[in-house]
Short mmCIF file of C-alpha atoms in Angstrom, two decimals:
data_model
loop_
_atom_site.label_atom_id
_atom_site.label_comp_id
_atom_site.label_asym_id
_atom_site.label_seq_id
_atom_site.Cartn_x
_atom_site.Cartn_y
_atom_site.Cartn_z
CA MET A 1 134.47 39.06 63.90
CA GLY A 2 136.00 39.24 67.38
CA ARG A 3 132.69 40.44 68.81
CA PRO A 4 131.80 38.88 72.16
CA ARG A 5 128.82 36.49 72.14
CA THR A 6 127.18 38.41 74.95
CA PRO A 7 127.82 42.07 74.26
CA LEU A 8 128.42 44.18 77.32
CA LEU A 9 125.78 46.55 76.16
CA ASP A 10 122.70 46.03 74.06
CA ARG A 11 119.42 47.84 73.77
CA ARG A 12 117.49 45.44 75.99
CA ARG A 13 120.11 45.66 78.73
CA ILE A 14 119.99 49.43 78.51
CA GLY A 15 116.19 49.44 78.74
CA ALA A 16 116.16 47.09 81.71
CA ALA A 17 118.83 49.03 83.58
CA ALA A 18 117.08 52.33 82.90
CA LEU A 19 113.80 50.90 84.15
CA ARG A 20 115.49 49.69 87.35
CA LEU A 21 117.26 52.99 87.89
CA ALA A 22 114.20 55.15 87.27
CA ASP A 23 112.15 52.90 89.51
CA GLU A 24 114.64 53.21 92.37
CA GLN A 25 115.43 56.89 92.01
CA GLY A 26 112.33 58.35 90.34
CA THR A 27 114.54 60.03 87.80
CA LEU A 28 116.86 59.15 84.96
CA THR A 29 120.07 60.78 83.81
CA ILE A 30 122.51 59.50 81.23
CA PRO A 31 125.53 59.68 83.59
CA ALA A 32 123.68 57.71 86.30
CA LEU A 33 122.54 55.11 83.76
CA ALA A 34 126.07 54.74 82.38
CA ARG A 35 127.39 54.33 85.93
CA SER A 36 124.81 51.65 86.73
CA LEU A 37 125.87 49.75 83.60
CA GLY A 38 129.56 50.19 84.38
CA VAL A 39 130.30 52.01 81.13
CA ALA A 40 131.20 55.52 80.05
CA PRO A 41 128.31 57.77 78.90
CA SER A 42 129.88 57.85 75.43
CA ALA A 43 129.45 54.05 75.19
CA LEU A 44 125.69 54.50 75.65
CA TYR A 45 125.56 56.79 72.66
CA HIS A 46 126.77 53.98 70.44
CA HIS A 47 123.41 52.31 71.06
CA VAL A 48 120.88 55.07 71.65
CA SER A 49 120.44 58.58 70.34
CA GLY A 50 119.53 60.05 73.70
CA ARG A 51 117.16 60.19 76.60
CA ASP A 52 113.94 59.90 74.57
CA GLU A 53 115.13 56.69 72.99
CA ILE A 54 116.10 55.31 76.39
CA ILE A 55 112.60 55.99 77.70
CA SER A 56 111.22 54.24 74.63
CA LEU A 57 113.46 51.24 75.45
CA MET A 58 112.17 51.24 79.03
CA ARG A 59 108.63 51.08 77.70
CA GLU A 60 109.57 48.29 75.35
CA GLU A 61 111.12 46.36 78.24
CA LEU A 62 107.92 46.85 80.22
CA VAL A 63 105.75 45.56 77.38
CA LEU A 64 108.01 42.64 76.51
CA ALA A 65 108.28 41.58 80.13
CA THR A 66 104.55 41.31 80.66
CA GLY A 67 102.62 40.97 77.42
CA GLY A 68 103.88 37.69 76.02
CA ASP A 69 101.52 35.00 77.24
CA LYS A 70 98.10 36.56 76.92
CA ASP A 71 95.06 34.60 75.74
CA TRP A 72 93.70 36.53 72.76
CA GLN A 73 91.05 33.93 71.91
CA GLN A 74 88.62 35.13 74.58
CA PRO A 75 85.48 37.20 74.01
CA TRP A 76 86.43 40.86 73.48
CA GLU A 77 85.23 42.08 76.87
CA GLN A 78 87.38 39.58 78.75
CA GLY A 79 90.31 40.10 76.42
CA LEU A 80 90.15 43.88 76.76
CA GLU A 81 89.86 43.64 80.54
CA ASP A 82 92.89 41.31 80.71
CA TRP A 83 94.90 43.64 78.52
CA ALA A 84 94.04 46.68 80.65
CA ARG A 85 94.83 44.88 83.91
CA THR A 86 98.13 43.44 82.66
CA TYR A 87 99.12 46.85 81.34
CA LEU A 88 98.36 48.52 84.67
CA SER A 89 100.22 45.77 86.56
CA ALA A 90 103.29 46.35 84.42
CA PHE A 91 103.29 50.01 85.45
CA ALA A 92 102.55 49.13 89.06
CA ALA A 93 105.62 46.90 89.17
CA HIS A 94 107.79 49.98 88.53
CA PRO A 95 106.12 52.81 90.44
CA GLY A 96 109.16 55.09 90.42
CA ALA A 97 109.34 54.94 86.65
CA VAL A 98 105.65 55.64 85.96
CA PRO A 99 105.89 59.42 85.50
CA LEU A 100 108.63 58.87 82.91
CA LEU A 101 106.80 56.06 81.16
CA ALA A 102 103.26 57.34 81.19
CA THR A 103 103.30 59.12 77.89
CA ALA A 104 101.16 57.79 75.12
CA PRO A 105 103.21 55.12 73.31
CA LEU A 106 100.87 54.51 70.39
CA GLY A 107 103.47 55.53 67.83
CA GLU A 108 106.26 53.18 68.85
CA PRO A 109 106.85 50.27 66.43
CA PHE A 110 107.33 47.63 69.12
CA MET A 111 103.79 48.34 70.30
CA HIS A 112 102.30 47.45 66.93
CA THR A 113 102.24 43.70 67.60
CA MET A 114 100.26 44.28 70.76
CA TYR A 115 97.88 46.77 69.13
CA GLU A 116 97.33 44.35 66.24
CA LYS A 117 96.15 41.70 68.73
CA VAL A 118 93.77 44.14 70.40
CA ALA A 119 92.51 45.39 67.03
CA GLU A 120 91.79 41.82 65.91
CA LEU A 121 90.00 41.15 69.19
CA LEU A 122 87.73 44.15 68.64
CA VAL A 123 87.03 43.45 64.95
CA THR A 124 86.20 39.83 65.79
CA GLY A 125 83.96 41.14 68.58
CA GLY A 126 81.97 43.14 66.06
CA PHE A 127 83.33 46.67 66.36
CA ALA A 128 83.33 48.81 63.22
CA THR A 129 86.73 49.55 61.69
CA ASP A 130 86.51 53.23 62.59
CA GLN A 131 85.74 52.42 66.22
CA VAL A 132 88.79 50.22 66.77
CA LEU A 133 91.49 52.83 67.29
CA PRO A 134 89.37 55.23 69.37
CA VAL A 135 88.41 52.35 71.68
CA ILE A 136 92.03 51.22 72.06
CA THR A 137 93.24 54.78 72.62
CA ALA A 138 90.51 55.59 75.15
CA LEU A 139 91.25 52.46 77.15
CA GLU A 140 94.98 53.12 77.02
CA SER A 141 94.50 56.71 78.19
CA PHE A 142 92.51 55.40 81.13
CA VAL A 143 95.26 52.89 82.00
CA LEU A 144 98.01 55.52 81.77
CA GLY A 145 96.07 57.96 83.93
CA SER A 146 95.29 55.20 86.42
CA ALA A 147 98.97 54.29 86.61
CA LEU A 148 99.74 57.91 87.52
CA ASP A 149 97.00 57.82 90.13
CA LEU A 150 98.36 54.57 91.52
CA VAL A 151 101.70 56.17 92.34
CA ALA A 152 100.31 59.52 93.48
CA PRO A 153 100.76 60.40 97.12
CA SER A 154 97.39 60.24 98.83
CA VAL A 155 98.60 61.77 102.05
CA MET A 156 96.86 65.13 101.76
CA LEU A 157 93.43 63.66 101.17
CA SER A 158 92.96 63.69 104.93
CA ALA A 159 93.42 67.46 104.99
CA VAL A 160 89.99 68.12 103.44
CA ALA A 161 88.05 70.64 105.51
CA ARG A 162 84.79 69.15 106.67
CA ASP A 163 82.91 72.48 106.81
CA SER A 164 83.79 73.73 103.38
CA ALA A 165 83.66 70.35 101.64
CA PRO A 166 80.96 68.23 103.28
CA HIS A 167 80.23 65.99 100.29
CA LEU A 168 83.89 65.34 99.59
CA SER A 169 84.50 64.61 103.29
CA ALA A 170 81.64 62.12 103.41
CA ALA A 171 82.92 60.45 100.26
CA LEU A 172 86.41 60.21 101.76
CA ASP A 173 85.00 58.58 104.89
CA HIS A 174 83.70 55.81 102.64
CA THR A 175 86.88 55.39 100.63
CA PRO A 176 89.94 53.36 101.67
CA ALA A 177 92.96 55.54 102.44
CA ASP A 178 95.59 53.11 101.15
CA THR A 179 96.47 51.99 97.64
CA SER A 180 93.21 50.06 97.37
CA ARG A 181 91.64 53.50 96.70
CA ALA A 182 93.35 53.59 93.31
CA ALA A 183 92.51 49.93 92.66
CA GLN A 184 88.84 50.58 93.42
CA ALA A 185 88.75 53.57 91.06
CA PHE A 186 90.41 51.49 88.35
CA ASP A 187 87.83 48.71 88.78
CA ILE A 188 84.88 51.09 88.57
CA GLY A 189 86.33 52.94 85.59
CA LEU A 190 87.27 49.78 83.70
CA ARG A 191 83.83 48.29 84.31
CA ALA A 192 82.20 51.53 83.13
CA LEU A 193 84.31 51.69 79.97
CA LEU A 194 83.52 48.08 79.05
CA THR A 195 79.82 48.69 79.64
CA GLY A 196 80.00 51.80 77.47
CA PHE A 197 81.90 49.99 74.70
CA ARG A 198 79.29 47.21 74.78
CA ASP A 199 76.67 49.92 74.32
CA LEU A 200 78.53 51.13 71.19
CA LEU A 201 78.17 47.64 69.74
CA ASP A 202 74.48 47.42 70.53
CA HIS A 203 73.60 50.67 68.72
CA MET B 1 105.65 98.14 106.27
CA GLY B 2 107.49 99.38 103.19
CA ARG B 3 106.22 96.42 101.21
CA PRO B 4 105.16 97.27 97.64
CA ARG B 5 101.43 96.94 96.89
CA THR B 6 102.14 94.68 93.94
CA PRO B 7 104.93 92.39 95.03
CA LEU B 8 107.44 91.55 92.34
CA LEU B 9 106.96 87.91 93.11
CA ASP B 10 104.00 86.01 94.45
CA ARG B 11 102.90 82.44 94.18
CA ARG B 12 100.39 83.05 91.39
CA ARG B 13 102.95 84.92 89.31
CA ILE B 14 105.41 82.09 89.83
CA GLY B 15 102.81 79.50 88.79
CA ALA B 16 101.82 81.44 85.68
CA ALA B 17 105.41 82.02 84.62
CA ALA B 18 106.31 78.38 85.19
CA LEU B 19 103.32 77.27 83.13
CA ARG B 20 104.35 79.58 80.28
CA LEU B 21 107.97 78.45 80.43
CA ALA B 22 107.18 74.73 80.56
CA ASP B 23 104.69 75.16 77.74
CA GLU B 24 107.27 76.89 75.53
CA GLN B 25 110.25 74.73 76.36
CA GLY B 26 108.72 71.42 77.45
CA THR B 27 110.85 71.47 80.55
CA LEU B 28 111.26 73.46 83.74
CA THR B 29 114.36 74.37 85.69
CA ILE B 30 114.64 76.76 88.62
CA PRO B 31 117.37 78.89 86.98
CA ALA B 32 115.32 79.29 83.78
CA LEU B 33 112.20 80.18 85.78
CA ALA B 34 114.11 82.74 87.85
CA ARG B 35 115.50 84.23 84.65
CA SER B 36 112.06 84.50 83.07
CA LEU B 37 110.82 86.32 86.18
CA GLY B 38 113.87 88.58 86.27
CA VAL B 39 114.92 87.50 89.75
CA ALA B 40 117.70 85.47 91.29
CA PRO B 41 116.98 81.77 91.98
CA SER B 42 117.39 82.47 95.69
CA ALA B 43 114.44 84.90 95.52
CA LEU B 44 112.22 82.05 94.28
CA TYR B 45 113.05 80.03 97.38
CA HIS B 46 111.48 82.72 99.56
CA HIS B 47 108.13 81.69 98.06
CA VAL B 48 108.38 78.01 97.20
CA SER B 49 110.19 75.05 98.67
CA GLY B 50 111.29 73.66 95.33
CA ARG B 51 110.37 72.18 92.01
CA ASP B 52 107.50 70.01 93.27
CA GLU B 53 105.78 73.00 94.78
CA ILE B 54 106.24 74.97 91.57
CA ILE B 55 104.57 72.19 89.60
CA SER B 56 101.73 72.26 92.11
CA LEU B 57 101.43 76.05 91.55
CA MET B 58 101.30 75.46 87.80
CA ARG B 59 98.45 73.04 88.29
CA GLU B 60 96.67 75.51 90.55
CA GLU B 61 97.05 78.21 87.91
CA LEU B 62 95.59 75.84 85.33
CA VAL B 63 92.57 75.04 87.50
CA LEU B 64 91.98 78.65 88.59
CA ALA B 65 92.21 79.90 85.04
CA THR B 66 89.53 77.61 83.69
CA GLY B 67 87.28 76.24 86.40
CA GLY B 68 85.58 79.35 87.73
CA ASP B 69 82.38 79.77 85.80
CA LYS B 70 81.01 76.28 85.52
CA ASP B 71 77.28 75.53 85.84
CA TRP B 72 77.02 72.95 88.62
CA GLN B 73 73.22 72.93 88.63
CA GLN B 74 72.90 70.65 85.63
CA PRO B 75 72.02 66.95 85.68
CA TRP B 76 75.05 64.89 86.72
CA GLU B 77 75.81 63.49 83.28
CA GLN B 78 75.99 66.93 81.69
CA GLY B 79 77.90 68.36 84.64
CA LEU B 80 80.43 65.53 84.60
CA GLU B 81 80.88 65.84 80.84
CA ASP B 82 81.43 69.60 81.13
CA TRP B 83 83.96 69.08 83.90
CA ALA B 84 85.91 66.50 81.90
CA ARG B 85 85.92 68.62 78.74
CA THR B 86 86.97 71.81 80.54
CA TYR B 87 89.71 69.90 82.33
CA LEU B 88 91.05 68.48 79.08
CA SER B 89 90.87 71.89 77.39
CA ALA B 90 92.94 73.39 80.19
CA PHE B 91 95.67 70.83 79.52
CA ALA B 92 95.32 71.26 75.77
CA ALA B 93 95.98 75.00 76.13
CA HIS B 94 99.45 74.19 77.50
CA PRO B 95 100.63 71.18 75.52
CA GLY B 96 104.31 71.60 76.38
CA ALA B 97 103.52 71.50 80.10
CA VAL B 98 101.28 68.42 80.02
CA PRO B 99 103.93 65.80 80.84
CA LEU B 100 104.90 67.85 83.91
CA LEU B 101 101.32 68.49 84.98
CA ALA B 102 99.74 65.13 84.30
CA THR B 103 100.30 63.59 87.65
CA ALA B 104 97.30 62.83 89.77
CA PRO B 105 96.48 66.00 91.72
CA LEU B 106 93.80 64.60 94.01
CA GLY B 107 95.76 65.41 97.14
CA GLU B 108 96.30 69.12 96.58
CA PRO B 109 94.21 71.42 98.80
CA PHE B 110 93.31 73.90 96.06
CA MET B 111 91.59 71.03 94.22
CA HIS B 112 89.21 70.38 97.09
CA THR B 113 86.76 73.12 96.10
CA MET B 114 86.45 71.62 92.65
CA TYR B 115 86.15 68.06 93.95
CA GLU B 116 83.48 69.18 96.42
CA LYS B 117 81.39 70.50 93.52
CA VAL B 118 81.75 67.26 91.59
CA ALA B 119 81.01 65.20 94.71
CA GLU B 120 77.82 67.19 95.32
CA LEU B 121 76.82 66.74 91.68
CA LEU B 122 77.18 62.96 92.00
CA VAL B 123 75.42 62.67 95.37
CA THR B 124 72.54 64.80 94.05
CA GLY B 125 72.48 62.57 90.98
CA GLY B 126 71.90 59.53 93.17
CA PHE B 127 75.34 57.94 93.48
CA ALA B 128 76.13 56.12 96.73
CA THR B 129 78.66 57.77 99.01
CA ASP B 130 81.20 55.02 98.40
CA GLN B 131 80.92 55.40 94.63
CA VAL B 132 81.66 59.13 94.57
CA LEU B 133 85.44 59.12 94.88
CA PRO B 134 86.05 56.12 92.61
CA VAL B 135 83.90 57.75 89.91
CA ILE B 136 85.75 61.09 90.22
CA THR B 137 89.14 59.37 90.23
CA ALA B 138 88.35 57.13 87.26
CA LEU B 139 87.15 60.09 85.21
CA GLU B 140 90.16 62.17 86.19
CA SER B 141 92.54 59.33 85.27
CA PHE B 142 90.90 59.18 81.87
CA VAL B 143 91.28 62.94 81.39
CA LEU B 144 94.96 62.91 82.44
CA GLY B 145 95.73 60.00 80.13
CA SER B 146 93.84 61.67 77.30
CA ALA B 147 95.83 64.87 77.83
CA LEU B 148 99.04 62.86 77.43
CA ASP B 149 97.63 61.27 74.29
CA LEU B 150 96.67 64.68 72.95
CA VAL B 151 100.26 65.88 73.02
CA ALA B 152 101.84 62.60 71.91
CA PRO B 153 103.54 62.59 68.54
CA SER B 154 101.45 60.55 66.13
CA VAL B 155 104.03 60.55 63.39
CA MET B 156 105.05 56.90 63.58
CA LEU B 157 101.54 55.56 63.26
CA SER B 158 102.05 55.57 59.51
CA ALA B 159 104.95 53.12 59.88
CA VAL B 160 102.67 50.19 60.72
CA ALA B 161 103.48 47.21 58.50
CA ARG B 162 100.43 46.14 56.54
CA ASP B 163 101.44 42.47 56.29
CA SER B 164 102.17 41.87 59.94
CA ALA B 165 99.38 44.07 61.31
CA PRO B 166 96.39 43.91 58.95
CA HIS B 167 93.71 44.76 61.51
CA LEU B 168 95.67 47.67 62.91
CA SER B 169 96.40 48.94 59.38
CA ALA B 170 92.71 48.80 58.43
CA ALA B 171 91.79 50.63 61.63
CA LEU B 172 94.39 53.31 60.89
CA ASP B 173 92.96 53.79 57.40
CA HIS B 174 89.68 54.72 59.07
CA THR B 175 91.19 57.03 61.68
CA PRO B 176 92.17 60.68 61.15
CA ALA B 177 95.93 61.22 61.24
CA ASP B 178 95.82 64.66 62.86
CA THR B 179 94.90 65.78 66.36
CA SER B 180 91.25 64.91 65.75
CA ARG B 181 92.37 61.31 66.35
CA ALA B 182 92.89 62.11 70.04
CA ALA B 183 89.65 64.12 70.17
CA GLN B 184 87.70 61.22 68.70
CA ALA B 185 89.18 58.79 71.22
CA PHE B 186 88.32 61.19 74.04
CA ASP B 187 84.72 61.49 72.82
CA ILE B 188 84.24 57.72 72.61
CA GLY B 189 85.87 57.11 75.97
CA LEU B 190 83.95 59.88 77.75
CA ARG B 191 80.68 58.67 76.28
CA ALA B 192 81.50 55.10 77.35
CA LEU B 193 82.39 56.15 80.89
CA LEU B 194 79.18 58.15 81.31
CA THR B 195 77.14 55.23 79.97
CA GLY B 196 78.91 52.92 82.40
CA PHE B 197 78.41 55.28 85.35
CA ARG B 198 74.72 55.51 84.47
CA ASP B 199 74.65 51.72 84.58
CA LEU B 200 76.10 51.85 88.13
CA LEU B 201 73.14 54.01 89.16
CA ASP B 202 70.58 51.71 87.59
CA HIS B 203 71.81 48.59 89.42
#
């Protein structure tokens, strides 16, 4: 057919380039993406309908790059914890792109394979059918929010006025000022969610 | 001084107008904001340094508009639940603005008063000083992620293939297709977090 074996442009290449660009520049425009791929903007539109679809491709790239080799045969608590940590790590690897990516992706078809695995994990673990999606969604919301927190500037936390906010000041004195603050919050929240989900099972 | 009693432009008016504009249009540009306020873009720059500060003002407007009359004398579990629900409702009232607003706001000075209240609630409830900020942050991450989920399009959920995703399909059959899906996930997640935080206290 005269088509090159390795096409200059395909959807995965577009997703990967967009992820790299957004990560480096914290923003994404079609002209900049076209430039980074060495093509004209019009060439991009042969493959994607627009910016929303590019962001969807970035998310797909993120999921594909990290979710492939997970052990789904573990007990549900371990499996759910692994999923949440891998998911957060994927975001953390592209901090500049997080604000673009951190919208709820539940509806995107390429996520279905992953959700199916998590759903099976929960059903096997004993969750009722009507609990499965709320549990997945709640955990995913926590991961997305934590990803946003992970990339948030923490610089102004030190500006808390001791007189007007004594409890907050004391809490800050006992909290690390670097990125381990976000990691600590994620650990406590994830642990709490798993404990709470376990409690759902037991009642 | 010849200054009008009610200035044409002040930071609260800018924040409120930006919130309204972003909510209606799902996006925010300085020219559009200036237009909606009936001023020149240059007039805006007398009050704000740029887009980031405007988004911060939007968040401040959101917090000021909803957080004033809370009962902080309740037991910590009830107080924390109220805080989380009010916070989510504030986002839900401005769905179009959520993607702009849902970045972690922990560092912004106007949030300190609110955080101080929550910190006092937790300390009074018996939490250790070094647990206070992780608990607040984890809960806030969950609320931010849930706000994103609340405004996410759920339309493609129906496209799940029954053959390749039987567990997910069954779960979807038992999950409401409208916005009560997000509300249900929020309820289960909030309940789980509170149960898990209680467990922190008991150990």
